[in-house]
XYZ file of N, CA and C in Angstrom:
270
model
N 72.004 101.427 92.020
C 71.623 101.926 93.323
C 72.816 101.890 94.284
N 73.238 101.098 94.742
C 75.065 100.842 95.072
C 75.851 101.710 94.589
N 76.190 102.335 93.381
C 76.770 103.558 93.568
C 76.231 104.859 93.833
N 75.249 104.924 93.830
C 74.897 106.138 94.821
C 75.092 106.004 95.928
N 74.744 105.214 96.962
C 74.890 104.875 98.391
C 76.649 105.068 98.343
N 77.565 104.627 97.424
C 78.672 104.690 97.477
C 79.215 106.095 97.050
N 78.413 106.655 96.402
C 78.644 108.111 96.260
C 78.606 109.213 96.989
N 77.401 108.773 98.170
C 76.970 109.485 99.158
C 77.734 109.569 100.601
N 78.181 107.807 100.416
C 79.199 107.813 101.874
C 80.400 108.255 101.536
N 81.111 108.476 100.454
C 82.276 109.095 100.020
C 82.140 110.375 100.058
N 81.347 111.339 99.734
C 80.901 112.389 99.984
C 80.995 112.730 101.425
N 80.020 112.181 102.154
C 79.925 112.570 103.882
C 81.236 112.314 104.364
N 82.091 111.466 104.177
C 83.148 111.024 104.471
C 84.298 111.523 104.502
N 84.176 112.593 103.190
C 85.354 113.405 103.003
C 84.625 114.801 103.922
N 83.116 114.758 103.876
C 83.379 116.473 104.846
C 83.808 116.111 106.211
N 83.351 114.996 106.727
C 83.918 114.381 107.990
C 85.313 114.692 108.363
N 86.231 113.894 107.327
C 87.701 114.119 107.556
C 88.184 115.889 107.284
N 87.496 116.542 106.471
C 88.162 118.027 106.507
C 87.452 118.235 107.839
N 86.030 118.349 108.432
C 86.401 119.091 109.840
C 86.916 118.462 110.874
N 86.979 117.211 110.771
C 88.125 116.822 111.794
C 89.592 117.346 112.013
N 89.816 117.310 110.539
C 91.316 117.708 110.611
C 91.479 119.251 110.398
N 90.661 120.241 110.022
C 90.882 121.372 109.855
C 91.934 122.026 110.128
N 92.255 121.866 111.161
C 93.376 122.708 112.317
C 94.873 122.187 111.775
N 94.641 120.652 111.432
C 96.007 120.063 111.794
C 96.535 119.573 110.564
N 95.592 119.598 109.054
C 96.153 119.856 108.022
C 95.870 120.798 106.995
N 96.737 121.477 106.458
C 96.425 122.560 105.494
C 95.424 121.929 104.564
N 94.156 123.059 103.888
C 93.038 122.675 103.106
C 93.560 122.282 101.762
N 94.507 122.823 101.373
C 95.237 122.338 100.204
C 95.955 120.700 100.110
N 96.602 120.635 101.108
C 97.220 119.581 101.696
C 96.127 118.517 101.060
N 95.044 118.516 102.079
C 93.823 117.951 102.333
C 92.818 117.241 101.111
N 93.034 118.287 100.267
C 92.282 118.040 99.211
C 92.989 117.445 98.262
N 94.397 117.908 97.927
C 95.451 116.851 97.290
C 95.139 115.811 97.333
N 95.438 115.233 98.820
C 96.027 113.654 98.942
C 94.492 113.375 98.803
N 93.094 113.662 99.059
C 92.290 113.366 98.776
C 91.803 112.887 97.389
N 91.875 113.606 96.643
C 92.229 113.446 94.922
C 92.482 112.457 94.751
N 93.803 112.247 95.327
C 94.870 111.200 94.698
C 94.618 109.828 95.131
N 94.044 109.855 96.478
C 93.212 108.668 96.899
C 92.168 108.124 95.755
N 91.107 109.225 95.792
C 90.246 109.063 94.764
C 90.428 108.561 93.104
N 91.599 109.294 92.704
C 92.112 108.913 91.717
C 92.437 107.425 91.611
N 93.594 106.999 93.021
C 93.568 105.499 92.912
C 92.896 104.595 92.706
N 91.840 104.638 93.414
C 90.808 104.332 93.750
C 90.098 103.859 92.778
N 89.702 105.065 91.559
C 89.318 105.094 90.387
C 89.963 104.362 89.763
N 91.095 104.222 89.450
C 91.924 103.733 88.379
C 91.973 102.337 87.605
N 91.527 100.994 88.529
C 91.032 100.594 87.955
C 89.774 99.956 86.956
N 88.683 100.952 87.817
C 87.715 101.249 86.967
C 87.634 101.571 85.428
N 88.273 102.485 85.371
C 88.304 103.759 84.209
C 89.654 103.891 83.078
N 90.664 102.923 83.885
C 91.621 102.754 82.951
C 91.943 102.359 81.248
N 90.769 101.014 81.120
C 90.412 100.419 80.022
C 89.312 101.238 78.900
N 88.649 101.851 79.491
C 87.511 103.175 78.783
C 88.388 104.500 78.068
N 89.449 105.138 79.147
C 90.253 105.921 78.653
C 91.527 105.481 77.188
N 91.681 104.129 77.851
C 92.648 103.468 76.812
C 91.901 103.709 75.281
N 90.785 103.052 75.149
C 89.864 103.101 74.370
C 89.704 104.415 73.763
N 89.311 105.623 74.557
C 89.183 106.626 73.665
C 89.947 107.751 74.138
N 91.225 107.161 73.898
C 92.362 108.047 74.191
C 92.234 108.854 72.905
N 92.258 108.624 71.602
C 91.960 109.780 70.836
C 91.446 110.403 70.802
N 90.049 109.978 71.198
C 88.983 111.221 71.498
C 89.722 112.631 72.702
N 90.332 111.587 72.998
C 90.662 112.478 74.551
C 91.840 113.677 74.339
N 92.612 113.052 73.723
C 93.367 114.179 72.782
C 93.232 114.817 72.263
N 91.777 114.877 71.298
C 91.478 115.569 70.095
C 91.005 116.688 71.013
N 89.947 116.585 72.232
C 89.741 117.971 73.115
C 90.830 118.586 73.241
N 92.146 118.387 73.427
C 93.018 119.533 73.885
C 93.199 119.907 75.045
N 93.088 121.247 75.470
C 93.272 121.707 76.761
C 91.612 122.301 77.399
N 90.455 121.813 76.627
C 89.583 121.679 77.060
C 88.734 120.789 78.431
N 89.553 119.673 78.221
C 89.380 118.836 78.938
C 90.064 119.132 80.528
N 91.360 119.283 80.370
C 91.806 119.495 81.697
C 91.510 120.811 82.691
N 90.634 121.762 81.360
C 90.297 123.594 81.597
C 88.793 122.902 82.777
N 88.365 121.749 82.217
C 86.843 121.556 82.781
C 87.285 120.864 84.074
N 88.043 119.809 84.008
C 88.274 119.254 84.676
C 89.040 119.941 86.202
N 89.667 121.280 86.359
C 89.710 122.182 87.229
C 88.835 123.005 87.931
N 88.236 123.334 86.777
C 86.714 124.086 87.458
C 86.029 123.213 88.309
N 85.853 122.106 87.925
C 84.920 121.041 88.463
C 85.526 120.447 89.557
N 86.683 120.521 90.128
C 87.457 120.079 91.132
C 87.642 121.608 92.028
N 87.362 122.796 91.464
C 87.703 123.879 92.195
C 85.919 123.975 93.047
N 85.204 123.988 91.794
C 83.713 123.970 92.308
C 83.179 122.894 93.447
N 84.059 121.964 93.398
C 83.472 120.911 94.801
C 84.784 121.572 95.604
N 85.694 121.930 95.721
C 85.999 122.632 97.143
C 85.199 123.686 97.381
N 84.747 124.657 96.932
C 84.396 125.565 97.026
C 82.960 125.423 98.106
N 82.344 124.235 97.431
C 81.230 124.165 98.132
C 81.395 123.374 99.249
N 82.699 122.544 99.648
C 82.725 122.009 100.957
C 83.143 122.928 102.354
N 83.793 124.096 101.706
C 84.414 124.471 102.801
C 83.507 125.909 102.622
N 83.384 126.477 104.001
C 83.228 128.306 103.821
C 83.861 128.854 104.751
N 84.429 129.826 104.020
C 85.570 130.774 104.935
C 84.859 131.783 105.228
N 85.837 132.455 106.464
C 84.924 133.509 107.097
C 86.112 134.714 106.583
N 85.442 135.621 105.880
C 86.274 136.275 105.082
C 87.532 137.773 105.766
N 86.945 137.881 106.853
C 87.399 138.518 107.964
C 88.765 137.955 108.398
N 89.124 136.433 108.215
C 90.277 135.669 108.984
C 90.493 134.893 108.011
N 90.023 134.450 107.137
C 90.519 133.690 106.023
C 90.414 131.951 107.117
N 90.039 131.808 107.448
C 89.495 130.271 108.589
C 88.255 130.059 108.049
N 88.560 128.416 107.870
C 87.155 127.721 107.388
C 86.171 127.659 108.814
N 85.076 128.093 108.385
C 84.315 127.906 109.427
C 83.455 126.745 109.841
């Protein structure tokens, strides 16, 4: 139950900081260092699991990182909407 509640305020949290900052950092920018937070963040969680089935993880190929884009393109996609007229998140 705790990680949902922790899932949820990380969620609200990050749409918070993109419309705050909209103006004053690029959406790319934004979502980067966001990642990479997240990633940290993660890391010691998930480090010892990956170690573990690092073969498995290899044996996918370029499957893994093909999903792993979509799925990082598909949550920007749905945080932000542009107004297609000006290319500005609205």
């Amino acid at each position: 139950m705790l990680g949902l509640l922790v899932a949820v305020l990380c969620w609200s949290g990050n749409a918070l900081v993109a419309r705050a900052y909209h103006g004053e950092i690029p959406p790319l920018s934004l979502s980067f260092w966001r990642w990479m937070l997240a990633g940290t963040l993660l890391l010691p969680f998930v480090a010892r699991p990956i170690l573990a089935h690092r073969r498995t993880l290899r044996a996918a190929g370029w499957r893994l990182p093909a999903l792993a884009a979509v799925g990082i393109a598909n949550q920007r996609e749905t945080l932000v909407a542009w107004d297609p007229a000006t290319g500005e998140p609205l």
